[in-house]
PDB file of C-alpha atoms and ligand atoms in Angstrom:
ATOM      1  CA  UNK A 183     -18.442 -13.939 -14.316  1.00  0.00           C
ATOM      2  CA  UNK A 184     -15.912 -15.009 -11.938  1.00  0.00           C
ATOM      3  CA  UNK A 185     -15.824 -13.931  -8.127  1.00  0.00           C
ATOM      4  CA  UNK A 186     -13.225 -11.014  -8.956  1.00  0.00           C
ATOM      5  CA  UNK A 187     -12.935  -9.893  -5.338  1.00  0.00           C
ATOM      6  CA  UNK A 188     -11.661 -13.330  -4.287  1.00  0.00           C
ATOM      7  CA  UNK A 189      -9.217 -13.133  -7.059  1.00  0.00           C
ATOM      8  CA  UNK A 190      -8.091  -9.525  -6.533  1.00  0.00           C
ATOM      9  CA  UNK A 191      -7.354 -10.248  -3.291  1.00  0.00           C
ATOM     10  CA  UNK A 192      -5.185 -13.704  -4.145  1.00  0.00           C
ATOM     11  CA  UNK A 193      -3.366 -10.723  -6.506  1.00  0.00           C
ATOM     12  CA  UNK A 194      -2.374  -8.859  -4.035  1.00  0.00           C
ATOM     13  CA  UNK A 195      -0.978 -11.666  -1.759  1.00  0.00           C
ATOM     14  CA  UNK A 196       0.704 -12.656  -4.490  1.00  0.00           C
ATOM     15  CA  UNK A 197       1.979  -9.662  -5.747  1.00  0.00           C
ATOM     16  CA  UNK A 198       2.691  -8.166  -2.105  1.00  0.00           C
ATOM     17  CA  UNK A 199       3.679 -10.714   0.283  1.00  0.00           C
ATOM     18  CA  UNK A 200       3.890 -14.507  -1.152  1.00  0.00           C
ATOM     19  CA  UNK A 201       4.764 -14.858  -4.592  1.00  0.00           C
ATOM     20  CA  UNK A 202       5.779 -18.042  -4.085  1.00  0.00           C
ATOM     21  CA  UNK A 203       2.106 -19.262  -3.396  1.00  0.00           C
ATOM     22  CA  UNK A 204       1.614 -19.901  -7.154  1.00  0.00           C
ATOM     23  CA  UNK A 205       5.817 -20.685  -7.616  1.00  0.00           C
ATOM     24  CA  UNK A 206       6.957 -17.509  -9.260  1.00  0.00           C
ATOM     25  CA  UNK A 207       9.502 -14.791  -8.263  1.00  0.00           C
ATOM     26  CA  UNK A 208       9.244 -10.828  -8.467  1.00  0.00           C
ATOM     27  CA  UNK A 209      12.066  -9.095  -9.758  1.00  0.00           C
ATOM     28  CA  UNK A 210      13.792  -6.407  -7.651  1.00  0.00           C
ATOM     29  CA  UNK A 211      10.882  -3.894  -8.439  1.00  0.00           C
ATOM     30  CA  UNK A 212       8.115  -5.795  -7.891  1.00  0.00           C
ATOM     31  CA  UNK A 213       7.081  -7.084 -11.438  1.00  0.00           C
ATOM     32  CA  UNK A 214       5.605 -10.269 -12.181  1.00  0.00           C
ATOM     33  CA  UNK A 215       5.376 -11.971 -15.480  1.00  0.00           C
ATOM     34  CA  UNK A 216       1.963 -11.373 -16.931  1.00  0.00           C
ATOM     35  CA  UNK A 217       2.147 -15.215 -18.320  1.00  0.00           C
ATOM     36  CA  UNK A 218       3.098 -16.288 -15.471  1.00  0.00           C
ATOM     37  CA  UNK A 219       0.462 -15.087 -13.122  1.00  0.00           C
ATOM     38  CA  UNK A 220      -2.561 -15.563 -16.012  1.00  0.00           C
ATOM     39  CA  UNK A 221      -0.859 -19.284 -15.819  1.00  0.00           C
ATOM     40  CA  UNK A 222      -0.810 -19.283 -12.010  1.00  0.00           C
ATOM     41  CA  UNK A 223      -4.206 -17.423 -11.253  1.00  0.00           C
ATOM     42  CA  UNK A 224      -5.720 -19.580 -14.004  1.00  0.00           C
ATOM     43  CA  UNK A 225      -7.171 -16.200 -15.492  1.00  0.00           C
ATOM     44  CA  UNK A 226      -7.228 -15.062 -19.009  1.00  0.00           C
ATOM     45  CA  UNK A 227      -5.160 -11.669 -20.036  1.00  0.00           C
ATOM     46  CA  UNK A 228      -9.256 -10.301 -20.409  1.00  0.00           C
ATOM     47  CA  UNK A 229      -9.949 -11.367 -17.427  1.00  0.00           C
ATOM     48  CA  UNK A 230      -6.209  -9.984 -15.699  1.00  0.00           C
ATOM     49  CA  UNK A 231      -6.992  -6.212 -17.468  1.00  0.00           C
ATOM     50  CA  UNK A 232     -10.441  -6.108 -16.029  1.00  0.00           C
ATOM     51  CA  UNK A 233      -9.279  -6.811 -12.443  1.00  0.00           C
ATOM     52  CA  UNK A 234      -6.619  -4.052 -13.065  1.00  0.00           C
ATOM     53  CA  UNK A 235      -8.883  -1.492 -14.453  1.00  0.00           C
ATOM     54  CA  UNK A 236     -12.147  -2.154 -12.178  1.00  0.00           C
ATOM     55  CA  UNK A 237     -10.094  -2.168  -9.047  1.00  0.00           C
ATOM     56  CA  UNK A 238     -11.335   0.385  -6.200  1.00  0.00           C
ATOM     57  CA  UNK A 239      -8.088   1.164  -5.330  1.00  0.00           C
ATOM     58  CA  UNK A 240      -5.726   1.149  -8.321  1.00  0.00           C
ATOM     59  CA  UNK A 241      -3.676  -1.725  -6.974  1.00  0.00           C
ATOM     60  CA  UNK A 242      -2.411  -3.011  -9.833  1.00  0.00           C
ATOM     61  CA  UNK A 243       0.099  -1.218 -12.605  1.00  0.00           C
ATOM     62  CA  UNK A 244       1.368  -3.133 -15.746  1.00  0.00           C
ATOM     63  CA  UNK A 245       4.411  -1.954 -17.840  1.00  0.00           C
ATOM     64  CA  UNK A 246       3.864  -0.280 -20.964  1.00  0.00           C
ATOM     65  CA  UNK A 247       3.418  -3.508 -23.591  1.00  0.00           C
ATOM     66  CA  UNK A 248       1.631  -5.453 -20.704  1.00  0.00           C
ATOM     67  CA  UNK A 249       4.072  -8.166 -20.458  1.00  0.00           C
ATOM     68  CA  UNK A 250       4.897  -7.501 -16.592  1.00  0.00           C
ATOM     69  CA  UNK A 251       2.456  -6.388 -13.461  1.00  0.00           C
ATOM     70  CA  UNK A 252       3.205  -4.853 -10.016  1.00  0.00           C
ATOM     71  CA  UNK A 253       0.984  -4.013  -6.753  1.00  0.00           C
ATOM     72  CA  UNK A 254       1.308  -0.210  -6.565  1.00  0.00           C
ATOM     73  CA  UNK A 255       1.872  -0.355  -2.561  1.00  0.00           C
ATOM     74  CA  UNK A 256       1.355  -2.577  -0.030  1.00  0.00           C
ATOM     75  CA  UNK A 257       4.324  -5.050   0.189  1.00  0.00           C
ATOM     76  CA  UNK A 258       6.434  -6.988   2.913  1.00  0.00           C
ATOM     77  CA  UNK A 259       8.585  -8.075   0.549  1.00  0.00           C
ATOM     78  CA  UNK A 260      11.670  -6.076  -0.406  1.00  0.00           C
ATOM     79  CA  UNK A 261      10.806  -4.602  -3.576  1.00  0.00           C
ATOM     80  CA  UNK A 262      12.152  -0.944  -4.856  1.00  0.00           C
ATOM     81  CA  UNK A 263       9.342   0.652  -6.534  1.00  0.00           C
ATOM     82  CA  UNK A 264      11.685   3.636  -7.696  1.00  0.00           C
ATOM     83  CA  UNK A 265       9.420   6.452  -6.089  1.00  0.00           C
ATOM     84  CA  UNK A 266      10.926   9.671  -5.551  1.00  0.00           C
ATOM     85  CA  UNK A 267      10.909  11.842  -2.479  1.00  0.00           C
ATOM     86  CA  UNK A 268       7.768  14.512  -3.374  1.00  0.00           C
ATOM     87  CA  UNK A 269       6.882  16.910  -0.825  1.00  0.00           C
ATOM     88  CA  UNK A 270       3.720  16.142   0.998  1.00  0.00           C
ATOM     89  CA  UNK A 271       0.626  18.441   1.591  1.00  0.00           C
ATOM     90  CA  UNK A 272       1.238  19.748   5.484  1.00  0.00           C
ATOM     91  CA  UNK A 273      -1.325  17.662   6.469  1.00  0.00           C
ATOM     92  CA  UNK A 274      -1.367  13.835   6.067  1.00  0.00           C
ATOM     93  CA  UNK A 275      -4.201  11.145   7.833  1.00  0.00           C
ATOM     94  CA  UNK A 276      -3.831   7.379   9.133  1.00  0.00           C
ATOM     95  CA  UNK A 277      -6.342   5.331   9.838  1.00  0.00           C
ATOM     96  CA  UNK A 278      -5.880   2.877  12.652  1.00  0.00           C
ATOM     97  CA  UNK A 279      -8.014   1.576  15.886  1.00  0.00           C
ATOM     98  CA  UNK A 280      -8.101   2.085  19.327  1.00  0.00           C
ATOM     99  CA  UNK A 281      -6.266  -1.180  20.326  1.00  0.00           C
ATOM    100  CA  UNK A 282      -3.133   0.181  19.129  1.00  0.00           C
ATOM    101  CA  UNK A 283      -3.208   3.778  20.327  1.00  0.00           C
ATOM    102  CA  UNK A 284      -1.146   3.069  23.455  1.00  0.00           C
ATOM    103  CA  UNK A 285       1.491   1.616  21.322  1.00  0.00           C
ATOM    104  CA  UNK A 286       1.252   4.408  18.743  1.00  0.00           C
ATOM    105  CA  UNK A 287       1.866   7.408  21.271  1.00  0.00           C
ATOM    106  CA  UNK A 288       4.438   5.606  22.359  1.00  0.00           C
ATOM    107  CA  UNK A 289       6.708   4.774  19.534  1.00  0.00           C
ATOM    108  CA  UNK A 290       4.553   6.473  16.733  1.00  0.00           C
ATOM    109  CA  UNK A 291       3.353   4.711  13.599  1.00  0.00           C
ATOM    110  CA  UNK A 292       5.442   2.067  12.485  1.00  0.00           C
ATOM    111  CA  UNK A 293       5.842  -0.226   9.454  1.00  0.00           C
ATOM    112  CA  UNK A 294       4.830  -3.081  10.989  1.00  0.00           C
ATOM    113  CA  UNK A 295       4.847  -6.045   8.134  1.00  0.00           C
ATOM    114  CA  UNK A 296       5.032  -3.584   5.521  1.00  0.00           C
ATOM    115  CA  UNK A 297       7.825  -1.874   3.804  1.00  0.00           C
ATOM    116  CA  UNK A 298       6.201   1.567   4.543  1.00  0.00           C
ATOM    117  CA  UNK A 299       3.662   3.194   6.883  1.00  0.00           C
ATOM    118  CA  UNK A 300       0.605   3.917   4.546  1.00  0.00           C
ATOM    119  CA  UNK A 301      -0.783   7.662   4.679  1.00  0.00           C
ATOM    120  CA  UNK A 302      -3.865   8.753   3.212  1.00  0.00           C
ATOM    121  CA  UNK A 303      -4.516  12.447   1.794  1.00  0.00           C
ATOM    122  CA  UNK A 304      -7.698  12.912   3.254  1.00  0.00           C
ATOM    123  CA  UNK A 305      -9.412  11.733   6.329  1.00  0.00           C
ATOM    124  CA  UNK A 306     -12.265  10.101   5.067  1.00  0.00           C
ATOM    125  CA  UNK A 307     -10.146   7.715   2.823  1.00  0.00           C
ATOM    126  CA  UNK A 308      -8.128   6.859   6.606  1.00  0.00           C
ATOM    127  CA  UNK A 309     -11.259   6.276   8.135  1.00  0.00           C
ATOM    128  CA  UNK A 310     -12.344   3.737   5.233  1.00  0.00           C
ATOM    129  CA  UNK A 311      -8.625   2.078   5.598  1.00  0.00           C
ATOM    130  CA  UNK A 312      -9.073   2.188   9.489  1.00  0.00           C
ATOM    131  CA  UNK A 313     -12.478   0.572   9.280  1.00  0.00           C
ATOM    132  CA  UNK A 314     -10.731  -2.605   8.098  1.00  0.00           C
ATOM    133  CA  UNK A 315      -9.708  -3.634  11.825  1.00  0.00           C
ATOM    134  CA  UNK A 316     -13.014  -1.759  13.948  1.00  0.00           C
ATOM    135  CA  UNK A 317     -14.545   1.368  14.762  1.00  0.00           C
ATOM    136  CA  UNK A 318     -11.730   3.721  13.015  1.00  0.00           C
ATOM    137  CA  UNK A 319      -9.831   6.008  14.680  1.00  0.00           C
ATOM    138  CA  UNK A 320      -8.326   8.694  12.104  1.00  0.00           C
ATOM    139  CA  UNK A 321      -4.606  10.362  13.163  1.00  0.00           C
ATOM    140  CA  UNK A 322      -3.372  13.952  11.716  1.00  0.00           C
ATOM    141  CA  UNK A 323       0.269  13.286  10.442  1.00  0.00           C
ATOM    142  CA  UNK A 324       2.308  16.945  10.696  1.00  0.00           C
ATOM    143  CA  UNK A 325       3.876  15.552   6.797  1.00  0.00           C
ATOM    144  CA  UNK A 326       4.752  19.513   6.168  1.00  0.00           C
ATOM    145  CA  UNK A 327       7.075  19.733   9.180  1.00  0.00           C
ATOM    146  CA  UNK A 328       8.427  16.298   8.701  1.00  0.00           C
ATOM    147  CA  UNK A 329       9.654  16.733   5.875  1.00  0.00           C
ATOM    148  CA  UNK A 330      11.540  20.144   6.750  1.00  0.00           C
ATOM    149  CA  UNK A 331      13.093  18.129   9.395  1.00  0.00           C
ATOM    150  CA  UNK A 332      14.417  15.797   7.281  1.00  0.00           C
ATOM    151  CA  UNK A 333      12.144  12.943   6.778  1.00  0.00           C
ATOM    152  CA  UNK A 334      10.953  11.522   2.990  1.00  0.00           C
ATOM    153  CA  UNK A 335       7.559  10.934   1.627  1.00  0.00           C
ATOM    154  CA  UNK A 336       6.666   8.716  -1.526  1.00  0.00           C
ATOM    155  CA  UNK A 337       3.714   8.749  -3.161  1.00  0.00           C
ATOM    156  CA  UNK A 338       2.739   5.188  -4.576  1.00  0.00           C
ATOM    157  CA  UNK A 339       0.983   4.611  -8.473  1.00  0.00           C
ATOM    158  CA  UNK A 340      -2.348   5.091  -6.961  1.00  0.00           C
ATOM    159  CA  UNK A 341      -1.728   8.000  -4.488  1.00  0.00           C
ATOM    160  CA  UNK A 342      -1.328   6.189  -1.136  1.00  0.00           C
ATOM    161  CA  UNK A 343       1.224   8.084   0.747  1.00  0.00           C
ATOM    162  CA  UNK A 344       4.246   6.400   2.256  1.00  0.00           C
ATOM    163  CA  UNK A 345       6.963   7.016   4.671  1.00  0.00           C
ATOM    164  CA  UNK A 346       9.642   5.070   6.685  1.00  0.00           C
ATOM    165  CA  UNK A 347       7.741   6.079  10.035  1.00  0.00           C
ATOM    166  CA  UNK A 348       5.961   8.555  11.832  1.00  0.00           C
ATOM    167  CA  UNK A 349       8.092   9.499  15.510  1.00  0.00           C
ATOM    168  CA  UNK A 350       5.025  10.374  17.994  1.00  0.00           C
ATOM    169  CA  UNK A 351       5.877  14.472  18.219  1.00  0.00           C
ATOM    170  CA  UNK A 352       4.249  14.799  14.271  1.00  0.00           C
ATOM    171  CA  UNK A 353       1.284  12.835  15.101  1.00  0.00           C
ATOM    172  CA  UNK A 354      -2.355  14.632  16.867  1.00  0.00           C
ATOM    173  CA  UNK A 355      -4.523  11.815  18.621  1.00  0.00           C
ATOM    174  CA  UNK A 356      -7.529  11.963  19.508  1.00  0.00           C
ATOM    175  CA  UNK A 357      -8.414  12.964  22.932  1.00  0.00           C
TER     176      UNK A 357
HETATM  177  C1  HQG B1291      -0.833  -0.153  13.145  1.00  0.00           C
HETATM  178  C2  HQG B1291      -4.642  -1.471   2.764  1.00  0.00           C
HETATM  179  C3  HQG B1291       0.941  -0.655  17.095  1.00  0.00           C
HETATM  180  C4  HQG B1291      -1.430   0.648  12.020  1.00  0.00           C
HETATM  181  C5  HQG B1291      -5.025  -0.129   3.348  1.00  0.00           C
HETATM  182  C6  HQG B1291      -2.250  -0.426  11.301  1.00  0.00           C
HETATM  183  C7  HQG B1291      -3.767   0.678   3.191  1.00  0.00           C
HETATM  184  C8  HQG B1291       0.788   0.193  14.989  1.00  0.00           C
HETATM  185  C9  HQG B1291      -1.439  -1.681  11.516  1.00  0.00           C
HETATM  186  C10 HQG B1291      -2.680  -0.353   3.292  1.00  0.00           C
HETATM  187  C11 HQG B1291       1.935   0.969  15.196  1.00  0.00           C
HETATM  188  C12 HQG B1291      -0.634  -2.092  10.313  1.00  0.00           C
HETATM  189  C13 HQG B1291      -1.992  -0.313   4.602  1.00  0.00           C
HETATM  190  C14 HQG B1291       2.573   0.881  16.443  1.00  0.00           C
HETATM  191  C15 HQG B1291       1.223   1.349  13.204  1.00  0.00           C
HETATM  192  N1  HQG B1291       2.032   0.063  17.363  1.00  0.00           N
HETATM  193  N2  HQG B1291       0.285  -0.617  15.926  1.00  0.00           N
HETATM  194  N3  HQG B1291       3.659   1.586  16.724  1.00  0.00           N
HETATM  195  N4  HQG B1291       2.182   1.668  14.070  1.00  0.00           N
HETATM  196  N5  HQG B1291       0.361   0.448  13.738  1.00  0.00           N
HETATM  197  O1  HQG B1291      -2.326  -3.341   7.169  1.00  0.00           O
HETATM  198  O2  HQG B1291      -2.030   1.277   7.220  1.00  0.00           O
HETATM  199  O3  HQG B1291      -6.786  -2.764   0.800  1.00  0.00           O
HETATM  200  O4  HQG B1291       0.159  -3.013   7.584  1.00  0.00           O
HETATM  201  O5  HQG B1291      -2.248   1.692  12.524  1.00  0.00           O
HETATM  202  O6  HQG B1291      -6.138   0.423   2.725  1.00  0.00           O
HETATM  203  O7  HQG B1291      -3.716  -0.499   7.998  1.00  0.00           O
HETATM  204  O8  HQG B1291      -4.658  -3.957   1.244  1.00  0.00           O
HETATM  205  O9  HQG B1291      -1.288  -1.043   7.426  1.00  0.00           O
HETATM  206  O10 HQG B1291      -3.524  -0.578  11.845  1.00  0.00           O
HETATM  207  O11 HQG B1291      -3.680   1.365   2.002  1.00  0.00           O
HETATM  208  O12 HQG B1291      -4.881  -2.456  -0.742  1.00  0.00           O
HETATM  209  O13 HQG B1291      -0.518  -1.399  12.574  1.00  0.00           O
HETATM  210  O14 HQG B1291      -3.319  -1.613   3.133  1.00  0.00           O
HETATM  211  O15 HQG B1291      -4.773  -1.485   1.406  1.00  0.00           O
HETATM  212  O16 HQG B1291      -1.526  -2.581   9.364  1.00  0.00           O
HETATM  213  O17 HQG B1291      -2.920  -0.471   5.663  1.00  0.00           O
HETATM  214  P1  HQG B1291      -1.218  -2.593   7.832  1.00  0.00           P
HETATM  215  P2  HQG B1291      -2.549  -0.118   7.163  1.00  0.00           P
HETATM  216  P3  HQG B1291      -5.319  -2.740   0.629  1.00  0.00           P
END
């Protein structure tokens, strides 16, 4: 069987960030052609549904006959994934490290490369996405009173949380 990690992970550059790596566009919400990228990934449709269905982190959605396929969350480029506003639990958790702390109580989370900060539901799932970069360092996100004041929350395919930013007032650090 083929190293599946390595290809997931050319998947989501593809589908997230550089599309053009293989010479294909994605439409204004984020599809790819499922020939295209079996064509461009040198993968077989099998092979394509197995990454989709095995993946850790639900990733990956295809339309309903299979002919297109989208990362769930995740991208820098401009795509509209068509999520509505839902309302959040009160409580929401990022994972980050300590390096960027200072940076964070100053300005709060931002979306850096991304087209949304990414939220977690629970903090063990932030510490795992933290954990990426160090030793993680899990903030408490004040979603509930966020959203009374105003601000919108998404919830991608796969139940990552997302949000334009997060001002420093709504966030509890550590310490
Ligand atoms: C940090 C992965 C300085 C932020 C994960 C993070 C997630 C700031 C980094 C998804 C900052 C951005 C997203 C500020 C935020 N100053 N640093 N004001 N605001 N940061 O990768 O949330 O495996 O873009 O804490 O599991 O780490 O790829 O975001 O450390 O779901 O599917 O800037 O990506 O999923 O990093 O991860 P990222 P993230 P996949």
């Amino acid at each position: 069987m083929r190293n599946h990690t390595r290809t997931s992970k050319f998947l989501s550059l593809v589908l997230r960030h550089k599309p053009e790596k293989i010479g294909i566009t994605l439409d204004g919400h984020g599809w790819a052609k499922v020939p295209e990228i079996l064509e461009g990934l040198n993968l077989t449709l099998e092979e394509l549904v197995h990454i989709v269905e095995t993946d850790g982190k639900q990733r990956y959605s295809f339309n309903e006959d299979r002919s297109k396929i989208r990362a769930n969350q995740g991208h820098s480029i401009p795509v509209d994934l068509e999520l509505d506003p839902v309302e959040p639990p009160e409580r929401l958790y990022h994972g980050t490290v300590g390096q960027f702390l200072p940076s964070i109580r100053r300005e709060g989370l931002t979306k850096q490369s991304r087209q949304y900060v990414h939220l977690s539901g629970d903090p063990v799932t932030a510490a795992k996405v933290g954990s990426r970069r160090g030793k993680p360092i899990v903030l408490q996100v004040n979603a509930g009173a966020m959203q009374r004041e105003g601000f919108r929350f998404y919830q991608a395919a796969n139940g990552v949380w997302l949000t334009e930013t997060v001002p420093p007032e709504y966030l509890t650090l550590p310490g």
